[in-house]
mmCIF file with all atom_site columns, C-alpha atoms in Angstrom:
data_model
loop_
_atom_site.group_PDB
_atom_site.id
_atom_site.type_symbol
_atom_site.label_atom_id
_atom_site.label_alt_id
_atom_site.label_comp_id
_atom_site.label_asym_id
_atom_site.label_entity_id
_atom_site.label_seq_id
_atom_site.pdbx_PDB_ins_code
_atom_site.Cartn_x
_atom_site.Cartn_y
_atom_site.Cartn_z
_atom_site.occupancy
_atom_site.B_iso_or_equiv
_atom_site.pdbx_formal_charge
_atom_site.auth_seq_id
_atom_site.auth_comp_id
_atom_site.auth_asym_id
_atom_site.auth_atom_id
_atom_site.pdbx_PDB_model_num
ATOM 1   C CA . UNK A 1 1   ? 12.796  26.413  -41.918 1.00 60.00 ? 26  UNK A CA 1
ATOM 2   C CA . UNK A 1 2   ? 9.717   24.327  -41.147 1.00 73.00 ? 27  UNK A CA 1
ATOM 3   C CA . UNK A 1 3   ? 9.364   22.254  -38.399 1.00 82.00 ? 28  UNK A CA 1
ATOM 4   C CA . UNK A 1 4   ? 8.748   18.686  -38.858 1.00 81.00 ? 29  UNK A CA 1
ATOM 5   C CA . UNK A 1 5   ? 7.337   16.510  -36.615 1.00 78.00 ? 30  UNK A CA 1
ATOM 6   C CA . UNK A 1 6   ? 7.381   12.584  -36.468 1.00 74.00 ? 31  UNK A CA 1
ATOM 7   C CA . UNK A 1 7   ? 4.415   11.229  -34.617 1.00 71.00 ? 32  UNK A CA 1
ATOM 8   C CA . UNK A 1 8   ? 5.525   7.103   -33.483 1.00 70.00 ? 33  UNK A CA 1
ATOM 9   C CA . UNK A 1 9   ? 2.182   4.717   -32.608 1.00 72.00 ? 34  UNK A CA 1
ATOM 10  C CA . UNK A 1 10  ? 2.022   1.215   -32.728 1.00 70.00 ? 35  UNK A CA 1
ATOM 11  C CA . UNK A 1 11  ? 1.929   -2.026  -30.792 1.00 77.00 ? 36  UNK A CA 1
ATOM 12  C CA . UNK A 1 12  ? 5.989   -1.743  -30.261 1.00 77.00 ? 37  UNK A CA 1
ATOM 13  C CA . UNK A 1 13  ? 5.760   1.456   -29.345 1.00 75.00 ? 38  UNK A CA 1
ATOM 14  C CA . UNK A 1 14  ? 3.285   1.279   -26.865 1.00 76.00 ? 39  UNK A CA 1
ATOM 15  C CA . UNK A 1 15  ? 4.181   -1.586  -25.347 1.00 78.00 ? 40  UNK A CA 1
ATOM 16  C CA . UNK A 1 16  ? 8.093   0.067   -25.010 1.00 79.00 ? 41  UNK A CA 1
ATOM 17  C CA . UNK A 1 17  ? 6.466   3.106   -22.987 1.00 79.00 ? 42  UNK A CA 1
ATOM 18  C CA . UNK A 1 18  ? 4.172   0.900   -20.891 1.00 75.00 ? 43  UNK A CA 1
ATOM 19  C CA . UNK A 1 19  ? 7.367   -0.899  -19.980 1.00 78.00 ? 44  UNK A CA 1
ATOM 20  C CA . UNK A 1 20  ? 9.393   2.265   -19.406 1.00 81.00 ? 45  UNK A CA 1
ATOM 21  C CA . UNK A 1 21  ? 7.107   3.631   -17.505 1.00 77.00 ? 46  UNK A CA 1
ATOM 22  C CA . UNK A 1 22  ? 6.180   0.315   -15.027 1.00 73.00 ? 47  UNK A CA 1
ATOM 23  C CA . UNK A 1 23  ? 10.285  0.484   -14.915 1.00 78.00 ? 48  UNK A CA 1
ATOM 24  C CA . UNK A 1 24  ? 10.385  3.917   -13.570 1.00 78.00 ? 49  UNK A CA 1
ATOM 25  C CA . UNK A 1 25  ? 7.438   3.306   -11.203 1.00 74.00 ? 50  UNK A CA 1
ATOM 26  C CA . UNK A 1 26  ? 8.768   0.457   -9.810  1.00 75.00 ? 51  UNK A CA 1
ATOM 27  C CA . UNK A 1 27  ? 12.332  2.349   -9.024  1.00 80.00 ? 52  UNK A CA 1
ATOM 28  C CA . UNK A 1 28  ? 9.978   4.818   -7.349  1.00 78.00 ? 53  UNK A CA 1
ATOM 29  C CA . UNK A 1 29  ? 8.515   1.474   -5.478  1.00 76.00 ? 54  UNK A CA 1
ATOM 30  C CA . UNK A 1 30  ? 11.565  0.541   -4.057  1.00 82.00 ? 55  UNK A CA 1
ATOM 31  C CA . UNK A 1 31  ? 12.683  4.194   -2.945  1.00 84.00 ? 56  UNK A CA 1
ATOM 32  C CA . UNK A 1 32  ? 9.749   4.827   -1.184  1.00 81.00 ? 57  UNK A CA 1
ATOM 33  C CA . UNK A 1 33  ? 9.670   0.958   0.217   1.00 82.00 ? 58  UNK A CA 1
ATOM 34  C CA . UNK A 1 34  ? 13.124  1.841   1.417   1.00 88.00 ? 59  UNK A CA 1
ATOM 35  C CA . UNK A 1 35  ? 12.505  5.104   2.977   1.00 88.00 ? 60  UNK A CA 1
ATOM 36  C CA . UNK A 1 36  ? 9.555   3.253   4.691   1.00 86.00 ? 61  UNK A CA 1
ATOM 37  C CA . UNK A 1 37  ? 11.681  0.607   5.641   1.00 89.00 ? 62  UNK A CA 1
ATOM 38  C CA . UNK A 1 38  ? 14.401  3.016   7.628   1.00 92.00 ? 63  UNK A CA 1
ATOM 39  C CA . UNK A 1 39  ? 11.260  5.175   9.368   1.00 89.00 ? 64  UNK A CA 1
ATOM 40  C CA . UNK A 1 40  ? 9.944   1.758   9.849   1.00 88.00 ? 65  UNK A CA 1
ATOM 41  C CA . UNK A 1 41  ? 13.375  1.011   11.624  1.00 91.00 ? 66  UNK A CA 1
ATOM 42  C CA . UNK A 1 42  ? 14.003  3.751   13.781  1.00 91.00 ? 67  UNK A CA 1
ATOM 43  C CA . UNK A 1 43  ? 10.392  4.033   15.015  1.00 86.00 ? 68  UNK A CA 1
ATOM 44  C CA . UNK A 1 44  ? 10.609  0.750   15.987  1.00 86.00 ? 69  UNK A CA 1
ATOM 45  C CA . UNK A 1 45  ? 14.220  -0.197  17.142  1.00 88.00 ? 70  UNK A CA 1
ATOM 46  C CA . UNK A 1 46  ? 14.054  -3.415  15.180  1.00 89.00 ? 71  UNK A CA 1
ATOM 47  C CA . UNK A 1 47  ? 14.777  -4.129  11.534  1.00 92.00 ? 72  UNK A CA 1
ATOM 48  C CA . UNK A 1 48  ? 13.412  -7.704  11.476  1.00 93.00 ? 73  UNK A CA 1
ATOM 49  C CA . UNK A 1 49  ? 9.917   -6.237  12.854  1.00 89.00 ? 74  UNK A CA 1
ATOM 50  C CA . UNK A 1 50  ? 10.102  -3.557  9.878   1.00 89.00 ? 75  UNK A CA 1
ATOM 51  C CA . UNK A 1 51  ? 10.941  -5.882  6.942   1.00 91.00 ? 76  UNK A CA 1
ATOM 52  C CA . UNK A 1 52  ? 8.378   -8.460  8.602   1.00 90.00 ? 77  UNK A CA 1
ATOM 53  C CA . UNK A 1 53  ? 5.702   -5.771  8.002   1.00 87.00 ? 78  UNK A CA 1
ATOM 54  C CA . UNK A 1 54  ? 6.652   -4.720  5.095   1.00 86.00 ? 79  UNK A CA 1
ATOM 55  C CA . UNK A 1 55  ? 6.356   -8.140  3.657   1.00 89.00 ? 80  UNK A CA 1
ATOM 56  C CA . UNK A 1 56  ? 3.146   -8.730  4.961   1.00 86.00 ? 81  UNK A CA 1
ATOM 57  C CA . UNK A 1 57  ? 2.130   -5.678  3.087   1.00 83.00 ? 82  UNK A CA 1
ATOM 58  C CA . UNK A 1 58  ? 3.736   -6.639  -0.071  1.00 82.00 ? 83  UNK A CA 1
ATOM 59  C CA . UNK A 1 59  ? 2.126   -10.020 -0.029  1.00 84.00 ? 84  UNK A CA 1
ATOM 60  C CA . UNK A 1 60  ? -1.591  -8.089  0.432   1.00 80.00 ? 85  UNK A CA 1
ATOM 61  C CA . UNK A 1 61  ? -1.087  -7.375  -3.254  1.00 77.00 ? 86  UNK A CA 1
ATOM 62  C CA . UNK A 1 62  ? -1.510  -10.531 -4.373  1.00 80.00 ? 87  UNK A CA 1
ATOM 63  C CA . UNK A 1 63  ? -4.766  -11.461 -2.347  1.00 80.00 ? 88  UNK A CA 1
ATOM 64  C CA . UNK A 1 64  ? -5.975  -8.105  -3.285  1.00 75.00 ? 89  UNK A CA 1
ATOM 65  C CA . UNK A 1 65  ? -5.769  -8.887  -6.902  1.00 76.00 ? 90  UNK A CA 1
ATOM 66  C CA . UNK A 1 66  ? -7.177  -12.405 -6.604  1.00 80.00 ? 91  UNK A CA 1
ATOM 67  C CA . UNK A 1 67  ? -10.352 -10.885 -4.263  1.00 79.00 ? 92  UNK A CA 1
ATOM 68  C CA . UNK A 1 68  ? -10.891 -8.226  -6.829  1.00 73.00 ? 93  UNK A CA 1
ATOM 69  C CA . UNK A 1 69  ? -10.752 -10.443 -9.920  1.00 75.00 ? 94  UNK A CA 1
ATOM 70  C CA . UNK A 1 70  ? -13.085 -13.273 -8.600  1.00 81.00 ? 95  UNK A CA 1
ATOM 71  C CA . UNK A 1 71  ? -15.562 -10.515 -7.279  1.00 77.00 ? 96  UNK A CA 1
ATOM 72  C CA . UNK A 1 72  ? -15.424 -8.076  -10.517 1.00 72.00 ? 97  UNK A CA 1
ATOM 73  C CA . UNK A 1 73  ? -14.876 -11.376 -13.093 1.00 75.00 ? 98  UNK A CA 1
ATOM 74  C CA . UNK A 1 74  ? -11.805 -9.231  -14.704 1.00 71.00 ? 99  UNK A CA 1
ATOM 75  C CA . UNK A 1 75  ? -8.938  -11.241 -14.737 1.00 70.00 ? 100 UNK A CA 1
ATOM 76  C CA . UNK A 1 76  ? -6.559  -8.814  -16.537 1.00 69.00 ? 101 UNK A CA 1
ATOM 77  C CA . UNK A 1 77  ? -4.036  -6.395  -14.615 1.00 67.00 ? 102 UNK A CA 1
ATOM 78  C CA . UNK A 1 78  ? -3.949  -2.751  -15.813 1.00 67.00 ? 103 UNK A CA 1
ATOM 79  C CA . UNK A 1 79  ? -1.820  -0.120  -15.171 1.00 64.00 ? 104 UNK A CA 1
ATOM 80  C CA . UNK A 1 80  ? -4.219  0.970   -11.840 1.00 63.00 ? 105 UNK A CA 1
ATOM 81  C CA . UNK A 1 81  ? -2.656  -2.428  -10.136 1.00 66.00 ? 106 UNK A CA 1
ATOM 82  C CA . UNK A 1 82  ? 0.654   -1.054  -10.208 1.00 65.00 ? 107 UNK A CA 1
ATOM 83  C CA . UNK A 1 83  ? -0.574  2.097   -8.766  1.00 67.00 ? 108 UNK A CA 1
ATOM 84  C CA . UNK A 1 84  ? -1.595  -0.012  -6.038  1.00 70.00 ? 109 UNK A CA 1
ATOM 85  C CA . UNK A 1 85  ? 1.708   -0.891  -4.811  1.00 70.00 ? 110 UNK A CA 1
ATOM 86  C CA . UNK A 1 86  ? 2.586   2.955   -3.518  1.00 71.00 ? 111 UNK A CA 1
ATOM 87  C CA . UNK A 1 87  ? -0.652  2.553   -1.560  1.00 75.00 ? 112 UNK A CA 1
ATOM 88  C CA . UNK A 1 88  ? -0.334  -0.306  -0.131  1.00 77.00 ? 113 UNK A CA 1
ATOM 89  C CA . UNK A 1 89  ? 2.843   0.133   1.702   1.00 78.00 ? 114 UNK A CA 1
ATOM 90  C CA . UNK A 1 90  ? 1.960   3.403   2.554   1.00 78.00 ? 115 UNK A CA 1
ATOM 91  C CA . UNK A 1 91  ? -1.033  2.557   4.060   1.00 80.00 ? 116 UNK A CA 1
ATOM 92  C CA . UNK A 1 92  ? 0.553   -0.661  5.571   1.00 83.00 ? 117 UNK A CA 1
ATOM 93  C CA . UNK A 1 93  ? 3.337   1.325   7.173   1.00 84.00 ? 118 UNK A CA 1
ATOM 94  C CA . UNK A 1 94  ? 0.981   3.691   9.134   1.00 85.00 ? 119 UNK A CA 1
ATOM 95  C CA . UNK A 1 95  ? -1.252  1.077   10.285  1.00 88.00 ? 120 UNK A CA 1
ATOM 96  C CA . UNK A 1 96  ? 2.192   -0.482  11.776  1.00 88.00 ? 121 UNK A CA 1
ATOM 97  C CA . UNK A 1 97  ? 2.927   2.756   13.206  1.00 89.00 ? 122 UNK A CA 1
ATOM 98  C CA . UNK A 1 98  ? 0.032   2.920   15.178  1.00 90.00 ? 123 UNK A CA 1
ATOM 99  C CA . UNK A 1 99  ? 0.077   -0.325  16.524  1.00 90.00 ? 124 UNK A CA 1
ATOM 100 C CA . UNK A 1 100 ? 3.709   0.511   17.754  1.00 90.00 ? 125 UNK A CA 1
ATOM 101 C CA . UNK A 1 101 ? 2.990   3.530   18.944  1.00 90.00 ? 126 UNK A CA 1
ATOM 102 C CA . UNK A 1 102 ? 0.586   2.530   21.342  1.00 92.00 ? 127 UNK A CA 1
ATOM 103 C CA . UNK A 1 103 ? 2.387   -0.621  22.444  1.00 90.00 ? 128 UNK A CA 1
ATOM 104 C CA . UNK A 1 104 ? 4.747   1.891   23.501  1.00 89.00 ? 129 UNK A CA 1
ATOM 105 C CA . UNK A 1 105 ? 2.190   3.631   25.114  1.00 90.00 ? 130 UNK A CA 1
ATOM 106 C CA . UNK A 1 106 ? 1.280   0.798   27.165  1.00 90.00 ? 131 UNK A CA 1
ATOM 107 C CA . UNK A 1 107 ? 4.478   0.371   29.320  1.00 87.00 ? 132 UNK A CA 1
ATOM 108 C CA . UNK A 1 108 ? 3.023   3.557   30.745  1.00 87.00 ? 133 UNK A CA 1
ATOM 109 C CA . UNK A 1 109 ? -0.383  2.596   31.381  1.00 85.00 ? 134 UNK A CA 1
ATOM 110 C CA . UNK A 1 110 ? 0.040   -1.010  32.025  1.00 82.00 ? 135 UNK A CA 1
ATOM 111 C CA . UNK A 1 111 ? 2.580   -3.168  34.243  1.00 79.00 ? 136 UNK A CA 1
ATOM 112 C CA . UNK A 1 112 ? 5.758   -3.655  32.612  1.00 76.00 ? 137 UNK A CA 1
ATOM 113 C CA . UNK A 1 113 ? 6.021   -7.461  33.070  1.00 80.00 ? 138 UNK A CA 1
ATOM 114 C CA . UNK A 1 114 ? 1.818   -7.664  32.029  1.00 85.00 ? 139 UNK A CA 1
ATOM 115 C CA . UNK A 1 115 ? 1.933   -8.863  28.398  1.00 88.00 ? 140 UNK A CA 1
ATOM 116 C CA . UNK A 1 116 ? -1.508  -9.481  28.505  1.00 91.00 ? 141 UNK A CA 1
ATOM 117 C CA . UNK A 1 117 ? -2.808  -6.659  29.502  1.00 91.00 ? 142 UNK A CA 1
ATOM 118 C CA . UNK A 1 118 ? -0.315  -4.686  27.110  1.00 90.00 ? 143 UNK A CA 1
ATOM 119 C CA . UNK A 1 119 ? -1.899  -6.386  24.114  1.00 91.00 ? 144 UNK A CA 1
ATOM 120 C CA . UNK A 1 120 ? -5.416  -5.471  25.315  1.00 91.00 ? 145 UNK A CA 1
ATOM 121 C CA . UNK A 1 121 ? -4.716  -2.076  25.564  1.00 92.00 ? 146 UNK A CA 1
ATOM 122 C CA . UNK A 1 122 ? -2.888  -1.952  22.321  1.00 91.00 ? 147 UNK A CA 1
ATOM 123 C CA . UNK A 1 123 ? -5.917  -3.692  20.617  1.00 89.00 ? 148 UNK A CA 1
ATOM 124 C CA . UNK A 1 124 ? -8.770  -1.517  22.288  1.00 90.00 ? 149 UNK A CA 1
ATOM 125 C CA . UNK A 1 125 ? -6.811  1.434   21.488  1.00 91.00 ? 150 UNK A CA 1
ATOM 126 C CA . UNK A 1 126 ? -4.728  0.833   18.575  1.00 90.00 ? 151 UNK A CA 1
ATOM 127 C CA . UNK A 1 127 ? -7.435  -1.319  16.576  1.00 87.00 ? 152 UNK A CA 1
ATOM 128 C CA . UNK A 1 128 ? -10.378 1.049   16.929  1.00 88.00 ? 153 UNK A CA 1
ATOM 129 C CA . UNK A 1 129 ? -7.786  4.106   15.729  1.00 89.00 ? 154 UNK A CA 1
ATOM 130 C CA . UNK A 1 130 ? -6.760  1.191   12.411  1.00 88.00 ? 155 UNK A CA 1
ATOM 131 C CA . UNK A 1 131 ? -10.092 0.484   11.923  1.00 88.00 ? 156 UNK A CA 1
ATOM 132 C CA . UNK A 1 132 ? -11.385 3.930   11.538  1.00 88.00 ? 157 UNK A CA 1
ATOM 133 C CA . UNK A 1 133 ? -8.725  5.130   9.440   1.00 85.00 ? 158 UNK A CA 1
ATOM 134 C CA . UNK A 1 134 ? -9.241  1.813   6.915   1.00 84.00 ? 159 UNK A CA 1
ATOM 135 C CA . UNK A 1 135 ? -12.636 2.521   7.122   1.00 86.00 ? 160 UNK A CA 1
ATOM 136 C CA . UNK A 1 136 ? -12.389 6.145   5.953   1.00 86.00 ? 161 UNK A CA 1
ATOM 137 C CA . UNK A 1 137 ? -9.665  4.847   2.945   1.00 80.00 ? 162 UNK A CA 1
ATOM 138 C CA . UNK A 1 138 ? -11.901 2.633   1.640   1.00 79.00 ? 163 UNK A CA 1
ATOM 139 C CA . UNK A 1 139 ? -14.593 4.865   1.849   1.00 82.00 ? 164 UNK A CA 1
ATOM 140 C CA . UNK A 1 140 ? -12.713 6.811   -0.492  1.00 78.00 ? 165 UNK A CA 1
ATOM 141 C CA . UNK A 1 141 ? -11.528 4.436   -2.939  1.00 76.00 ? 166 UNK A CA 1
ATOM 142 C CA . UNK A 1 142 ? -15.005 2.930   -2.691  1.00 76.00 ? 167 UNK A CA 1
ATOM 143 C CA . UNK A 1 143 ? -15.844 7.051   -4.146  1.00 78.00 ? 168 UNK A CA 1
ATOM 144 C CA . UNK A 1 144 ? -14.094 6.365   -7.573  1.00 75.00 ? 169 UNK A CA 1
ATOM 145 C CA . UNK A 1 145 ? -16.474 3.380   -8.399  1.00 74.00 ? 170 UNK A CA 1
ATOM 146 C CA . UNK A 1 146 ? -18.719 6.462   -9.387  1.00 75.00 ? 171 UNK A CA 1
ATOM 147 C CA . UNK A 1 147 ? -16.286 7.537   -11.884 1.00 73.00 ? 172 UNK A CA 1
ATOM 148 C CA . UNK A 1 148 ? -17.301 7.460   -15.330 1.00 72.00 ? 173 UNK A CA 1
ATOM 149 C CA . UNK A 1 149 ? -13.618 7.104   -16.363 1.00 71.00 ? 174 UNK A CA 1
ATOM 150 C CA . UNK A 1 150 ? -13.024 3.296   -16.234 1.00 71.00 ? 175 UNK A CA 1
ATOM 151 C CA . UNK A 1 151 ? -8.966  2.691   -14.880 1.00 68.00 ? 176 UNK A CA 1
ATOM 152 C CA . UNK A 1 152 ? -10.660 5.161   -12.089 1.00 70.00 ? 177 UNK A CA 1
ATOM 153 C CA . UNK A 1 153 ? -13.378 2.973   -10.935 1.00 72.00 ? 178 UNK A CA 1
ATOM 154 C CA . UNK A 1 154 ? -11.103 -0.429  -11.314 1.00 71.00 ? 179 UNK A CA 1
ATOM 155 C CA . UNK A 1 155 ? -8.746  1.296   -9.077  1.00 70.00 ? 180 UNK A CA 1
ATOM 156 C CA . UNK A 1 156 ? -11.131 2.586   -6.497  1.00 70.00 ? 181 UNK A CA 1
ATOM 157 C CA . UNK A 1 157 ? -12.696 -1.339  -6.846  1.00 68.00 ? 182 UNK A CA 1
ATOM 158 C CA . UNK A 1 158 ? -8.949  -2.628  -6.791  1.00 65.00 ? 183 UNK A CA 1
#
């Protein structure tokens, strides 16, 4: 017998895939939000100070979107914004990381009962090792603007 194939396109149609596949994404969101979350929690001993982060990350997303559409004049989200979401947290989480990492550090470097001198340290140390880590990020994102593929460069914009 010959095969027969059935080829579906249309406005429906691609509009039902979009949404399927936003759906799936965004189950794939909340996994890896969750998994961030418990790392997040044992690292840190405290699950208010990991869902605190992790909101201020989430809420990033907006402002990004706003600085990006008043700067580029697009005002229309593609499928490269809710990319952006994996990122994000991921990105968020180890900048969180680092910060508590070396304000663990500092109760052996500093005195215990010094807050002060805790948050110096963790600033010096912990905000030159953020900043050159976001620096090199964006660097890279900042790469795709060369693209010639569009979603690529309002990503690497994004």
């Amino acid at each position: 017998g010959a095969d027969i194939e059935i080829f579906w396109e249309g406005d429906v149609v691609t509009s039902h895939e979009v949404y399927s596949a936003l759906q799936s994404d965004a189950f794939m969101a909340i996994g890896s939000a969750t998994f961030i979350f418990c790392f997040l929690t044992i690292h840190a001993g405290s699950p208010l100070l990991s869902a605190s982060a992790l909101f201020l990350t989430i809420l990033s997303i907006p402002l990004a979107f706003v600085m990006s559409a008043t700067l580029s004049g697009a005002n229309r989200v593609t499928g490269a914004y809710f990319l952006s979401l994996f990122l994000m947290i991921g990105l968020g989480a180890d900048v969180v990381i680092v910060i508590i990492t070396f304000w663990d550090s500092s109760l052996k470097l500093c005195d215990n009962d010094d807050t002060a001198e805790r948050l110096r340290y963790v600033y010096k140390n912990a905000g030159s090792a953020c900043l050159a880590t976001t620096m090199t990020t964006a660097a890279s994102f900042f790469a795709n603007l060369a693209s010639v593929l569009r979603a690529l460069r309002e990503f690497g914009f994004f």
